[in-house]
Amino acid sequence: MIKISTLLLTLALTALPSAFVYADSSTLAATPPMGWNSWNHFKRKTDDAIVRAQAEAMVTSGMRDAGYVYINIDDAWEGERDSSGEIHTNSKFPDMKALADFVHSKGLKLGLYSSPGIKTCAGFAGSYGHEFQDAKTYASWGIDYLKYDLCGLRVQMKAAGSDVVAEEMMKHAYTKMRDGLLASGRPILYSLCQYGHNQVWQWGASVGGNAWRTTGDINDNFKSMVSIGFHQAGLSKYAGPGHWNDPDMLEIGNGGMTTSEYQIHMSLWAILAAPLLAGNDLTTMTQATKDILLNKEVIAIDQDKLGKQGDRVYAEGSVEVWSRDLADGSKAVGLFNLADTKSHMVLDFEKLGLTTQAKGRDLWLHKDIGAIAPGYNATLPPHSVLLLKISQ
Ligand code: GLA
């Protein structure tokens, strides 16, 4: 068992940067990262063959060309360290460099997962004490993305008798790997995963994060998705090019929600400028799943160049209206009916900052809906969204 004092001393050896070091937003995460991650669907069962099949499906489904480029292997790829401390893959991933070459040959990028703890969340080898060495290994394999999950360190602290991981300790741990990644010489997108503790949105960018999880883990059901997604209100000012709030990966296509509930998921994540990391099996997608993940008009909202995250404008009972300002001067406006019954909603022009009559387009029906004037109203089926692009 590691003593808390030893942990603190080791982590304290890495000083915090004197100034914020933002990642290079011109190349890394200028817009929210898009791709696929193994965890939501495959959990610990991921292996080389699955990852290759997902990469191939990413291309053949049209997802790569729609912007999804990261193929991210989550926890459970790790093997043992050798006598020089170098991390190796486990038997499910016989050759990570060859896998990265394969993924790159498809015009995609490869991501990995680790933890600042001795162990990862699923109990595999974490990066504690090997941060620079691991970053160098990742770079030598051709890794392009790292999800760094606090979980292991939290478990370690609990075992050492503390219920909390102090903020300074988290910052030191994240800064250390940030420095390791920078020293590796390879641009590697850095995604922090510590569930939103200690208002990470206020300091995630200062420790090098290109994205930071703002919540606990999402599950494939309406309640989980709604409670995570609609609790993002108020965080918009912390995100921007190179550094994004991350309300966790997508569950679209995993089967636990209806098509219109998954449309809510995709619409809200786009308004939130959230990373769009598909979490389903891309080799067996239904047409309905493809229509959601590949909706180019909704993806364009998420990837809008202005990089301004949207927020809740107002809510009436279970109907919420969220809006996001876009680079061309228009707005994406989502009317979300979270009720189990149909609801009627009048669009509040003043609250939305709309002055005169405007033009609307329905981004799920892919249809211009003509003039939208004050008093515009809609009846929304239960658990549904009307996602509009409104230009004046
Ligand atoms: C945590 C993370 C998940 C996933 C698992 C892997 O729970 O929040 O997204 O990475 O660990 O063990």
CSV table of C-alpha atoms and ligand atoms in Angstrom, one decimal, residues 37 39-40 44 74-76 113 120-123 147 149 151 193 195 213 215-218 248-249, ligand 1:
chain,number,residue,atom,x,y,z
A,37,ASN,CA,-14.7,4.7,-28.4
A,39,TRP,CA,-16.1,1.3,-23.9
A,40,ASN,CA,-19.9,1.9,-24.1
A,44,ARG,CA,-13.4,-5.1,-21.5
A,74,ASP,CA,-10.6,2.5,-23.9
A,75,ASP,CA,-9.5,0.5,-20.8
A,76,ALA,CA,-8.4,-3.2,-21.0
A,113,TYR,CA,-6.8,5.1,-22.4
A,120,THR,CA,-6.7,1.8,-14.3
A,121,CYS,CA,-10.4,1.7,-13.5
A,122,ALA,CA,-10.8,-1.8,-14.7
A,123,GLY,CA,-7.7,-2.9,-12.8
A,147,LYS,CA,-8.1,9.6,-22.4
A,149,ASP,CA,-9.0,8.6,-16.2
A,151,CYS,CA,-10.4,6.6,-11.3
A,193,CYS,CA,-11.7,12.0,-17.3
A,195,TYR,CA,-16.1,13.2,-13.8
A,213,ARG,CA,-15.4,15.0,-18.7
A,215,THR,CA,-20.0,14.1,-15.4
A,216,GLY,CA,-20.0,10.5,-14.2
A,217,ASP,CA,-20.5,7.7,-16.7
A,218,ILE,CA,-23.4,7.8,-19.1
A,248,ASP,CA,-19.4,11.7,-22.0
A,249,MET,CA,-19.6,9.5,-25.1
B,1,GLA,C1,-14.4,5.0,-16.1
B,1,GLA,C2,-14.7,6.0,-17.3
B,1,GLA,C3,-15.3,5.2,-18.4
B,1,GLA,C4,-14.4,4.1,-18.9
B,1,GLA,C5,-14.1,3.2,-17.7
B,1,GLA,C6,-13.0,2.2,-18.1
B,1,GLA,O1,-15.6,4.5,-15.6
B,1,GLA,O2,-15.5,7.0,-16.8
B,1,GLA,O3,-15.6,6.1,-19.5
B,1,GLA,O4,-13.3,4.7,-19.4
B,1,GLA,O5,-13.6,3.9,-16.6
B,1,GLA,O6,-12.6,1.4,-17.0
